[in-house]
GROMACS .gro file of C-alpha atoms in nm:
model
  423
    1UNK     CA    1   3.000   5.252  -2.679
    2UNK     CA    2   2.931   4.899  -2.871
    3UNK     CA    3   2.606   4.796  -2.886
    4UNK     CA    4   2.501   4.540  -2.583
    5UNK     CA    5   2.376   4.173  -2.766
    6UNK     CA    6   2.057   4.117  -2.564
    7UNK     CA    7   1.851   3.759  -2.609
    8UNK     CA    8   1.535   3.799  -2.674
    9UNK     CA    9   1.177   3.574  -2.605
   10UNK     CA   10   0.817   3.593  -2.551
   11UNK     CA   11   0.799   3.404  -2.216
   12UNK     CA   12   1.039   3.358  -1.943
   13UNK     CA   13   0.923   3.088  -1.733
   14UNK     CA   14   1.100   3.087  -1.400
   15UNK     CA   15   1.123   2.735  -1.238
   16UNK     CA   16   1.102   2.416  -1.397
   17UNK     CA   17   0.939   2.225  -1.192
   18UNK     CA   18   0.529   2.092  -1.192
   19UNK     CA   19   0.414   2.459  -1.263
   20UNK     CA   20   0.733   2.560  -1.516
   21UNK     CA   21   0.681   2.228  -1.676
   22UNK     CA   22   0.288   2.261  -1.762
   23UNK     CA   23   0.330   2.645  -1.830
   24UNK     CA   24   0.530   2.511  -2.091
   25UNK     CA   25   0.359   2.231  -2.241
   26UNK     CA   26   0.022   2.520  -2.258
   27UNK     CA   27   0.247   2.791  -2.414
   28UNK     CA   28   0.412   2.530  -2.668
   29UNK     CA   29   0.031   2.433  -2.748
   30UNK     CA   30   0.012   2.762  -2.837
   31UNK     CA   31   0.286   2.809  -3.046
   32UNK     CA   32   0.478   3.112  -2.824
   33UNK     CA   33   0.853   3.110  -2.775
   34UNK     CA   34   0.925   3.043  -2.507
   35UNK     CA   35   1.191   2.949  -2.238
   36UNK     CA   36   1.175   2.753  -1.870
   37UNK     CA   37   1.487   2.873  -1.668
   38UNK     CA   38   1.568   2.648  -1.355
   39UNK     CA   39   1.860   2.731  -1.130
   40UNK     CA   40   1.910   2.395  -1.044
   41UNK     CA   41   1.767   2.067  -1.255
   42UNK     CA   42   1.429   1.963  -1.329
   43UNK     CA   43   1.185   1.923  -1.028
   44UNK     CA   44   1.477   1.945  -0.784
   45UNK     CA   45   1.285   2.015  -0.458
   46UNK     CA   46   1.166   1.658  -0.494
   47UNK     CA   47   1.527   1.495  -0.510
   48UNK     CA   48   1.701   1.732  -0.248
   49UNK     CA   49   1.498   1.871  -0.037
   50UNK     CA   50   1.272   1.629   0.065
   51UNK     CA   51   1.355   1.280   0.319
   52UNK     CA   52   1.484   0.964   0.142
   53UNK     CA   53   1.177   0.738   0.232
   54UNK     CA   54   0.901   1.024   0.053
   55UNK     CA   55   0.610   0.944  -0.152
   56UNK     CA   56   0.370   1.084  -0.316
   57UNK     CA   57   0.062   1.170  -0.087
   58UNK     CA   58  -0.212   1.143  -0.371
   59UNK     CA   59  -0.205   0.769  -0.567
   60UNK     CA   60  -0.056   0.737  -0.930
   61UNK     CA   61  -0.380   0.772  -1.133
   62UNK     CA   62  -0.411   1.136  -0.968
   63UNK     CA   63  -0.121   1.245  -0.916
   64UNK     CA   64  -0.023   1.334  -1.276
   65UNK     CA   65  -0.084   1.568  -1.559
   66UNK     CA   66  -0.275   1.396  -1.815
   67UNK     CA   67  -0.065   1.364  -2.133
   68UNK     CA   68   0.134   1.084  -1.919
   69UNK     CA   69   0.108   0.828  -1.658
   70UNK     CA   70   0.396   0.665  -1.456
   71UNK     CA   71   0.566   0.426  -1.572
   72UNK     CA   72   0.577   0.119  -1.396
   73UNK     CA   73   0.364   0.200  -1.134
   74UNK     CA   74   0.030   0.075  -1.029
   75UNK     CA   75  -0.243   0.353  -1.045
   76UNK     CA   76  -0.298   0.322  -0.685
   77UNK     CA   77   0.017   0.319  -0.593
   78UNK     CA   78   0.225   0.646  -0.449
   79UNK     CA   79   0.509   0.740  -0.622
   80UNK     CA   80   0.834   0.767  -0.474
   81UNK     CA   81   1.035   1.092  -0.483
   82UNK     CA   82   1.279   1.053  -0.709
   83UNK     CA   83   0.985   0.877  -0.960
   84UNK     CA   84   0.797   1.186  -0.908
   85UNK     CA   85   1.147   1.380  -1.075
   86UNK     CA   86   1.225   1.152  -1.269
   87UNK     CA   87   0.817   1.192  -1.435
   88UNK     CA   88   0.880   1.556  -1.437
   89UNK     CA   89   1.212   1.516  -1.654
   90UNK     CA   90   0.996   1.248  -1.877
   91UNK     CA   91   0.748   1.475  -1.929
   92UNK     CA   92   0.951   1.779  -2.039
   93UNK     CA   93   1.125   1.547  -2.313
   94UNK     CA   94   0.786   1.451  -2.436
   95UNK     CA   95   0.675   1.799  -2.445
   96UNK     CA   96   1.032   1.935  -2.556
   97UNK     CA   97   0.954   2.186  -2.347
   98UNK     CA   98   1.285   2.452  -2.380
   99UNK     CA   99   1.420   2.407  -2.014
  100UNK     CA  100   1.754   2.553  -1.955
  101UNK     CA  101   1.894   2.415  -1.613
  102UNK     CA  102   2.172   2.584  -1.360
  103UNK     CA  103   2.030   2.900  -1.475
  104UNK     CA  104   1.916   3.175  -1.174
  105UNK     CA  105   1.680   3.463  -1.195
  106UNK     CA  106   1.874   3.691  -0.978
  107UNK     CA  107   1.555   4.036  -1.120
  108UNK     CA  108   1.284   4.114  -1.354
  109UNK     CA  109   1.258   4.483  -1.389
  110UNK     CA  110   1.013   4.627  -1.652
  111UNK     CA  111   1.130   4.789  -1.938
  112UNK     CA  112   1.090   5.214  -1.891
  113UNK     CA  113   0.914   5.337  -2.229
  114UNK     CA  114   0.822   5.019  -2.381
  115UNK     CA  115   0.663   4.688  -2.318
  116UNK     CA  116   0.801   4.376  -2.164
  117UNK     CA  117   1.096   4.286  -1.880
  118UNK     CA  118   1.469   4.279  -1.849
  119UNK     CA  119   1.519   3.957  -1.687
  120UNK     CA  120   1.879   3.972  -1.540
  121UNK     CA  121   2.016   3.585  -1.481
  122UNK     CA  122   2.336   3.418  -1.398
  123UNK     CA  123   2.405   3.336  -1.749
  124UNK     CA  124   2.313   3.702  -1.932
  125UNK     CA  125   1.996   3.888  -2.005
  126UNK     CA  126   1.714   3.790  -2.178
  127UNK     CA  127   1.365   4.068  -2.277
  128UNK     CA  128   1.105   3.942  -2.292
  129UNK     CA  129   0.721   4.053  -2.305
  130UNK     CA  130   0.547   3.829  -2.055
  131UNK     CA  131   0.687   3.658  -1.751
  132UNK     CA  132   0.536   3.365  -1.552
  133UNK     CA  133   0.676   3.346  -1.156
  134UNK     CA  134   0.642   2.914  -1.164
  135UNK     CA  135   0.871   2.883  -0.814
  136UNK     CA  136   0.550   2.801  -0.658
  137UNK     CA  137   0.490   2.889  -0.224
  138UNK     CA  138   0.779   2.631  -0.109
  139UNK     CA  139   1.099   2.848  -0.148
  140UNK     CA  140   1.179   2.958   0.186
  141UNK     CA  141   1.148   2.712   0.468
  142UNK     CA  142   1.020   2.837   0.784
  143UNK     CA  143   1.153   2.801   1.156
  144UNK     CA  144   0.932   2.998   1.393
  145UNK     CA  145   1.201   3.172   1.638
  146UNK     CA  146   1.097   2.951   1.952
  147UNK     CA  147   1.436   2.759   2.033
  148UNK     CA  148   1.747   2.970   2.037
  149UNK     CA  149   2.060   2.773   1.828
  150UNK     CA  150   2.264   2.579   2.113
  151UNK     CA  151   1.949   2.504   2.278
  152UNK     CA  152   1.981   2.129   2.148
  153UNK     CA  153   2.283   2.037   1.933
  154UNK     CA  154   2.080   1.983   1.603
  155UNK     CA  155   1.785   2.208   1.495
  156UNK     CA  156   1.657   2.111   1.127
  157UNK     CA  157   1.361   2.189   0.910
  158UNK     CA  158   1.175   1.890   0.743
  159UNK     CA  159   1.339   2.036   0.439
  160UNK     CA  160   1.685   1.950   0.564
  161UNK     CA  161   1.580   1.568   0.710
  162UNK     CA  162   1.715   1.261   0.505
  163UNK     CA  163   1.660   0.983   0.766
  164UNK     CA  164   1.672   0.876   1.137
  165UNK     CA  165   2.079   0.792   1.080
  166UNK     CA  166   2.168   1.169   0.991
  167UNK     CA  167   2.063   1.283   1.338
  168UNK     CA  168   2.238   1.269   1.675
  169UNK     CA  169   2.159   0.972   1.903
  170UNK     CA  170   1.854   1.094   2.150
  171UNK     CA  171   1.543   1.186   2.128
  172UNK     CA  172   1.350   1.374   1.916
  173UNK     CA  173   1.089   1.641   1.922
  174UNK     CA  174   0.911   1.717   1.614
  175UNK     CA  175   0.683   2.042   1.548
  176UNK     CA  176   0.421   1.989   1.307
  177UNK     CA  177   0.169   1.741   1.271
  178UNK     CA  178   0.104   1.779   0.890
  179UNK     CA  179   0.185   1.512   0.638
  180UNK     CA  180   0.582   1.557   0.685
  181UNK     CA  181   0.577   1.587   1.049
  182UNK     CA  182   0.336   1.312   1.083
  183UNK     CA  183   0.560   1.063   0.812
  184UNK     CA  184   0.882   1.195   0.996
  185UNK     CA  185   0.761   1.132   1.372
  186UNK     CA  186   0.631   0.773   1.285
  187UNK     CA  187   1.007   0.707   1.087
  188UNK     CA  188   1.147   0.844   1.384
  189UNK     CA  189   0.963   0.601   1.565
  190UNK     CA  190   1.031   0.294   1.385
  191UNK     CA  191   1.362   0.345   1.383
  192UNK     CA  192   1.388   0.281   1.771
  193UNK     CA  193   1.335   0.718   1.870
  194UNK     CA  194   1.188   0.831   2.182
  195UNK     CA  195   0.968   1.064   1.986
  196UNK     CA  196   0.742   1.387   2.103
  197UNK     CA  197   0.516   1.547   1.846
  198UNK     CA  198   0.393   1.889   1.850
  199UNK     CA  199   0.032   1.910   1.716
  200UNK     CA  200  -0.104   2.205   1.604
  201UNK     CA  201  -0.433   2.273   1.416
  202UNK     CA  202  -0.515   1.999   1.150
  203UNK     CA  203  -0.715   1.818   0.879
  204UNK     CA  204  -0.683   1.456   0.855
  205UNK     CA  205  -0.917   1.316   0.594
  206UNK     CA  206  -0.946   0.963   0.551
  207UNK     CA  207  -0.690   0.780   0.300
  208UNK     CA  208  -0.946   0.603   0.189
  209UNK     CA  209  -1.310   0.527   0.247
  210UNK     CA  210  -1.575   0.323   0.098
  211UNK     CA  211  -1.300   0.168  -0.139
  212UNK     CA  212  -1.193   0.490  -0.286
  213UNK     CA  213  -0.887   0.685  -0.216
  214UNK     CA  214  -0.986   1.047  -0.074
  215UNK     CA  215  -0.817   1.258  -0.391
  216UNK     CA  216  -1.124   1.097  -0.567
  217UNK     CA  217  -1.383   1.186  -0.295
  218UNK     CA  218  -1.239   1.525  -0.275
  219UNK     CA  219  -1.319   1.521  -0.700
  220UNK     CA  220  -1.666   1.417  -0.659
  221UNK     CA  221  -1.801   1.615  -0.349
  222UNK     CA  222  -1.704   1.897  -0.537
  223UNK     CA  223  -1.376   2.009  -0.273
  224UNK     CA  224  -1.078   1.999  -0.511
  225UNK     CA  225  -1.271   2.324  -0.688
  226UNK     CA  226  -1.366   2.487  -0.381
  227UNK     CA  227  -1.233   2.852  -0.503
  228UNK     CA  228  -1.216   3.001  -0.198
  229UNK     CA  229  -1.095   2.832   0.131
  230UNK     CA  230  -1.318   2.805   0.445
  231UNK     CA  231  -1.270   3.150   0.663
  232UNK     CA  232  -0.940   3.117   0.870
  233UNK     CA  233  -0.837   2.794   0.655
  234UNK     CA  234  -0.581   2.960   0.406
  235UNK     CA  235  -0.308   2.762   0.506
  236UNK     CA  236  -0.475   2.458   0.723
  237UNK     CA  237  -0.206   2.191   0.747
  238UNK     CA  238  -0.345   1.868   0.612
  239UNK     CA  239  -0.201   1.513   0.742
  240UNK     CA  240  -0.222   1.255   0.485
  241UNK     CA  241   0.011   0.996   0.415
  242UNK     CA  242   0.092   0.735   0.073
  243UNK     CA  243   0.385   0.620   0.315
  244UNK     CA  244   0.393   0.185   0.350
  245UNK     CA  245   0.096   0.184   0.080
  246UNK     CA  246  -0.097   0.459   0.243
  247UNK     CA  247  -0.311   0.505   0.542
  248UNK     CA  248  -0.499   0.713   0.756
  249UNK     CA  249  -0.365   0.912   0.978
  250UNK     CA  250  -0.506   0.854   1.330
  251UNK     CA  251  -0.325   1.050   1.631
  252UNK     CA  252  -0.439   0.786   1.866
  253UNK     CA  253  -0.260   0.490   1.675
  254UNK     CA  254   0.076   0.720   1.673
  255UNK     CA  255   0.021   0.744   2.080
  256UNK     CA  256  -0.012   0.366   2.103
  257UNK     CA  257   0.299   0.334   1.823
  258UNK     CA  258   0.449   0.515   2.131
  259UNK     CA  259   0.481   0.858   2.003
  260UNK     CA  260   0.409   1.147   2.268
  261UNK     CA  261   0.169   1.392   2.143
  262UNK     CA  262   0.173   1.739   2.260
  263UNK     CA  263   0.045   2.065   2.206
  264UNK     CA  264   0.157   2.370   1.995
  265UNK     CA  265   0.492   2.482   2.093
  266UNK     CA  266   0.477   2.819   2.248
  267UNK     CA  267   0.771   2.915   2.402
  268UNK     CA  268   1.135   2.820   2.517
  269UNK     CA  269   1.300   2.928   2.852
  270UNK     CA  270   1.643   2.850   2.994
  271UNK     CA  271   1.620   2.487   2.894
  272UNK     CA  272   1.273   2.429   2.948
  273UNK     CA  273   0.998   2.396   2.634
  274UNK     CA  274   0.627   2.515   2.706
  275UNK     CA  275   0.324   2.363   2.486
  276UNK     CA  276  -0.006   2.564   2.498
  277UNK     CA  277  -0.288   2.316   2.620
  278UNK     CA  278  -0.458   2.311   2.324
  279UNK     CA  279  -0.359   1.919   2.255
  280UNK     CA  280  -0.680   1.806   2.287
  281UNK     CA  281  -0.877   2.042   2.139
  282UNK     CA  282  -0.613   2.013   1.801
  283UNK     CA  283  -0.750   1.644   1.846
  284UNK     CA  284  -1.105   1.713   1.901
  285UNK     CA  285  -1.137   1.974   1.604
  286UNK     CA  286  -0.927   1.742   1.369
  287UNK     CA  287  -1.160   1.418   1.404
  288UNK     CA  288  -1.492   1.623   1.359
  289UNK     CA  289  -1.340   1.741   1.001
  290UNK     CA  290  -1.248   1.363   0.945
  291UNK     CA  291  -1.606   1.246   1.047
  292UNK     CA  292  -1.784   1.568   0.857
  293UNK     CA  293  -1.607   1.407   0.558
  294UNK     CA  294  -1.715   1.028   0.627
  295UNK     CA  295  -2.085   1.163   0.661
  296UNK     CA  296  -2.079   1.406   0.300
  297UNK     CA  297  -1.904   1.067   0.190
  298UNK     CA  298  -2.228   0.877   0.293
  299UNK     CA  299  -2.477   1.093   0.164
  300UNK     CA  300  -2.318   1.128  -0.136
  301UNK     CA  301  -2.319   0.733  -0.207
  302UNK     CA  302  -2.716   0.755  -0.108
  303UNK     CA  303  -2.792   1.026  -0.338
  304UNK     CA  304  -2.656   0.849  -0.609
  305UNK     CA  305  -2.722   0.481  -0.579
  306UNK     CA  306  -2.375   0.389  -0.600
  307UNK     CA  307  -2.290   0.027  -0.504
  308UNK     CA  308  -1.975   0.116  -0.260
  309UNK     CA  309  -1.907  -0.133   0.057
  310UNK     CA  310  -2.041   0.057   0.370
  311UNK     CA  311  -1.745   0.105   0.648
  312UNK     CA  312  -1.889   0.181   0.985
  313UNK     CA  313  -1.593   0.128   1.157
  314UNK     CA  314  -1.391   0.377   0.980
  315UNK     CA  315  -1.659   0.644   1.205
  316UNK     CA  316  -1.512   0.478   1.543
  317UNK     CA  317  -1.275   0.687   1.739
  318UNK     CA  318  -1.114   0.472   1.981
  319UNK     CA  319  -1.058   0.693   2.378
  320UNK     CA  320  -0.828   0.941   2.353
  321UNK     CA  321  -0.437   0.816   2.487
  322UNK     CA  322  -0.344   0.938   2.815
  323UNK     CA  323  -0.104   1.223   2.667
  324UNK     CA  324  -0.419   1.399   2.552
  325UNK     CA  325  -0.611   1.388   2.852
  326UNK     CA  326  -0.366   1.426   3.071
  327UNK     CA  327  -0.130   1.690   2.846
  328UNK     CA  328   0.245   1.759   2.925
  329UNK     CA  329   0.269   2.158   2.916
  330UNK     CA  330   0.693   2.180   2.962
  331UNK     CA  331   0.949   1.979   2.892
  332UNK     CA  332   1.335   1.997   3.006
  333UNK     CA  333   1.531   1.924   2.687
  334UNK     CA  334   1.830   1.826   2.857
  335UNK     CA  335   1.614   1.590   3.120
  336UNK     CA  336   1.427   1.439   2.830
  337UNK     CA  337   1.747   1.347   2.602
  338UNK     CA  338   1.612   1.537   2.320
  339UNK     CA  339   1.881   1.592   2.087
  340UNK     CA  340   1.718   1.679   1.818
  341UNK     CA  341   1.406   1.961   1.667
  342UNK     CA  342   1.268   1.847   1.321
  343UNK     CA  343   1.088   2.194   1.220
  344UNK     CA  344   0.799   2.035   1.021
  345UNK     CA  345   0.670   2.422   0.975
  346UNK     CA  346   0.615   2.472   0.593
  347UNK     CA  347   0.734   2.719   0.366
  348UNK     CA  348   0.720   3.107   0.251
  349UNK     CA  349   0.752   3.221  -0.064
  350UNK     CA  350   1.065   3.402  -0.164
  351UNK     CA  351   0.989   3.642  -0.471
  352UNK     CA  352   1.291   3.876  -0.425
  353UNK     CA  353   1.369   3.813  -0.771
  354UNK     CA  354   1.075   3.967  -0.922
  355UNK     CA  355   1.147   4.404  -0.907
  356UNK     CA  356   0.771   4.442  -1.056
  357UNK     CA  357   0.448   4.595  -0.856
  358UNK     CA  358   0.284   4.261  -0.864
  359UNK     CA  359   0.262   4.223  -0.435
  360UNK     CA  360  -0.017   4.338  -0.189
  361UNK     CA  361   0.020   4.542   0.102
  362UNK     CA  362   0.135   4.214   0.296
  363UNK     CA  363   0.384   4.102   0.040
  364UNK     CA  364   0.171   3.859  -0.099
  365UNK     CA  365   0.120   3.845  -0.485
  366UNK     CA  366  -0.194   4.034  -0.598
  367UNK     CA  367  -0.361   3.810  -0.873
  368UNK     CA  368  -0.655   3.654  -1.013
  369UNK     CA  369  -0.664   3.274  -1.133
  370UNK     CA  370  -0.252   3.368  -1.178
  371UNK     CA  371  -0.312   3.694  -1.392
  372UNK     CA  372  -0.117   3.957  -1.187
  373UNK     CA  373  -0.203   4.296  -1.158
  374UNK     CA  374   0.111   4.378  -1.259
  375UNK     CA  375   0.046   4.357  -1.657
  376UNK     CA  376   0.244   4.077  -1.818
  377UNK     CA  377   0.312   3.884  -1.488
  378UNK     CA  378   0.186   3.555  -1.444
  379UNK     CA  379   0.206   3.348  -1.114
  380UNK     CA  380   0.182   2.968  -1.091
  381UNK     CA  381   0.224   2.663  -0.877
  382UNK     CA  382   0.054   2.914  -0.524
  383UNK     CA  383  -0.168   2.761  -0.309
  384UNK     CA  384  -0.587   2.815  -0.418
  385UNK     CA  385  -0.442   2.989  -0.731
  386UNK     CA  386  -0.801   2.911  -0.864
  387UNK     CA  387  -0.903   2.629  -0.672
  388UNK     CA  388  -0.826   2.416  -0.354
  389UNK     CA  389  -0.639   2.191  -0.642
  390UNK     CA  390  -0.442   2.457  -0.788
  391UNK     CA  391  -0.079   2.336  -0.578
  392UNK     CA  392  -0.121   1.961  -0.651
  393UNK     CA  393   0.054   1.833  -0.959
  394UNK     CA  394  -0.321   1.783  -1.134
  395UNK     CA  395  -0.436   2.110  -1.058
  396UNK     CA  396  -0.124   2.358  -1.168
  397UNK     CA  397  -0.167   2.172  -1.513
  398UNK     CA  398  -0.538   2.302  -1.553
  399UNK     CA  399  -0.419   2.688  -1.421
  400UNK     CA  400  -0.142   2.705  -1.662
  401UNK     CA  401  -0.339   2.596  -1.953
  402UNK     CA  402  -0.561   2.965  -1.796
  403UNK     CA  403  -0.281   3.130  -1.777
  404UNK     CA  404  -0.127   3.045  -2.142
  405UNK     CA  405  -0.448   3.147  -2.275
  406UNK     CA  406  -0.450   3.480  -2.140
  407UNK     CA  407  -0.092   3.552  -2.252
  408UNK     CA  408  -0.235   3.394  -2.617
  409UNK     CA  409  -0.516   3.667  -2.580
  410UNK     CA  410  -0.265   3.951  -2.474
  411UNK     CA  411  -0.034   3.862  -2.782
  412UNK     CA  412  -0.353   3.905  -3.026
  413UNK     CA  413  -0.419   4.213  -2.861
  414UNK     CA  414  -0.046   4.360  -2.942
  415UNK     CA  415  -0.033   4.218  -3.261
  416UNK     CA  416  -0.342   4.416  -3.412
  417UNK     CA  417  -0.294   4.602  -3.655
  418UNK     CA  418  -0.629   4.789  -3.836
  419UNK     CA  419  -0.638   4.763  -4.171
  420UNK     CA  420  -0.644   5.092  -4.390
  421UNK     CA  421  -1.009   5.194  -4.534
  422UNK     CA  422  -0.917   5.514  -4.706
  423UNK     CA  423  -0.958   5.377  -5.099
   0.00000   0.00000   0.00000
């Protein structure tokens, strides 16, 4: 049989983009080969599958690894999506970090009887000794199975939604009342939409307080490296928004914008939609998280002297609208004109890919600060990797540079050899 050519490497990054991207930058610092496979182009979530009118939710100054700021931007400004790509692509050329694009990971296996990984892609095989999962928790967007297909005649994830012109004439009803939901209801709205929102469970810090934006409160009370998120709070759906400059998101001022909030959606039944009456609660539990970060805020400027404008209107909560109060629990679909669902429901991760015994009982990888206990597999770019920080563009920088120097510690550790003492 003739021998099979196989490439060979160190490192196989999978996914180029904020996670691949710093994992490279740390592992070129190190001097490893190295190489950043991306099935599509550089940061290409951010240009495809995200709406036209996106920015950035943290401002420019924070939103960035540190080797390079944005150009032309203001450092409080939020960066648009395509500047965000666009930084991402910048950044790899500065770094020449070794990214091959249109290339899939379709399995990693390890080797049987020796060290390292077959890493089977659409363009060959490659070995290599250490591989780093960067496709971060946004692979697989998620539509909880409420509203059988034909129920309305278009059904979309926030993944899938460009604009207000791309969807049928009608109403809409939107599910989700994160930072997308929340950006793509109030679009919706301004575009002339009768508009329901679905409002689950929520944080909603202030944008800004005191003169600062609330990425840098979050820095100096100490939250960004929280290492462990509060008990039932793994996945607590934050609304935020950089949108028209940036603002804070107030539920009330979307009711009086003309928005309709209501509850979680629960259930769907011949036509008919039910909400669980939890609207005001969502509300209730949602402002006493914003004011519990106004008061740290406070105490914080007292304890340290610091000469910051007080803001005691920011802790007045105007009544709550009459859709709160007063809570619609069904709604015809038909009898309402809603023509449209906007599934603003997040994302699972989609590891398929990766053949290894890296994944807990629930599917989930089993890690520390990225460090799999699969030996040689690396995760990157998850959700409180390390820290509350660890999926912003900041904080994957800072775990990568962990996770290059463990793989720079394993690859001392292989490479020992003990020197003879017989003489």
């Amino acid at each position: 049989m003739p021998h099979e050519e196989h490439e060979e490497t160190e490192v196989v990054v999978v996914g180029a983009g904020q996670a691949g991207v710093a994992m490279s930058e740390h592992l070129g610092a190190h001097g490893i080969p190295h190489t950043v496979l991306e099935r599509h182009r550089i940061a290409e979530r951010w240009r495809s599958e995200r709406w036209d009118s996106l920015v950035a939710n943290g401002p420019a100054w924070h939103d960035r690894f540190p080797g390079l700021e944005f150009a032309g931007l203001a450092p409080d400004a939020f960066a648009s999506k395509e500047q965000v790509a666009d930084y991402f692509v910048a950044y790899a050329e500065k770094i020449g970090a070794p990214v091959r694009s249109g290339v899939e990971v379709t399995s990693v296996r390890k080797h049987t009887g020796r060290p390292g990984f077959r890493v089977e892609t659409s363009q060959g095989t490659i070995d290599a000794r250490f591989v780093v999962a960067a496709t971060g928790a946004f692979q697989r967007p998620v539509i909880p199975p409420v509203v059988p297909d034909g129920a309305v005649p278009t059904q979309i994830h926030s993944s899938a939604y460009r604009n207000p012109g791309q969807l049928p004439e009608g109403a809409v009803l939107v599910v989700g009342a994160g930072s997308s939901g929340v950006q793509i209801a109030d679009e919706l709205r301004r575009s002339g939409r009768r508009v329901l929102l679905s409002v689950g469970p929520h944080d909603r810090p202030p944008r800004a307080y005191r003169g600062r934006d609330f990425c840098w409160w979050l820095g100096v009370l100490g939250i960004w490296d929280a290492q462990t998120p509060p008990r039932g709070a793994e996945h607590v759906t934050i609304a935020v928004s950089g949108a028209r400059g940036g603002h804070t998101v107030d539920f009330r001022d979307l009711a009086a914008a003309g928005i309709e909030l209501v509850g979680l959606t629960a259930s769907h039944d011949d036509g008919v939609l039910r909400f669980a009456p939890d609207l005001a609660e969502n509300i209730a539990s949602g402002d006493a998280k914003y004011l519990e970060f106004l008061r740290a805020a406070d105490a914080y400027v007292e304890r340290n002297g610091l000469d910051l404008p007080e803001e005691p209107e920011a802790h007045v909560l105007g009544p709550d609208p009459d859709c709160v109060t007063s809570p619609r629990l069904e709604l015809d679909l038909a009898e309402a004109g809603v023509t449209s669902i906007v599934w603003a429901t997040g994302f699972a991760s989609d590891y398929g890919w990766l053949d290894v015994d890296a994944f807990d009982e629930n599917g989930r990888p089993d890690q520390q600060r990225g460090v799999s206990v699969e030996p040689g597999v690396y995760f990157l770019g998850l959700p409180w990797l390390s820290r509350r920080g660890s999926s912003f563009i900041w904080g994957v920088w800072h775990d990568a540079r962990y996770v290059a120097d463990h793989i720079a510690r394993q690859r001392g550790y292989l490479a020992y050899a003990p020197t003879d003492r017989k003489h």
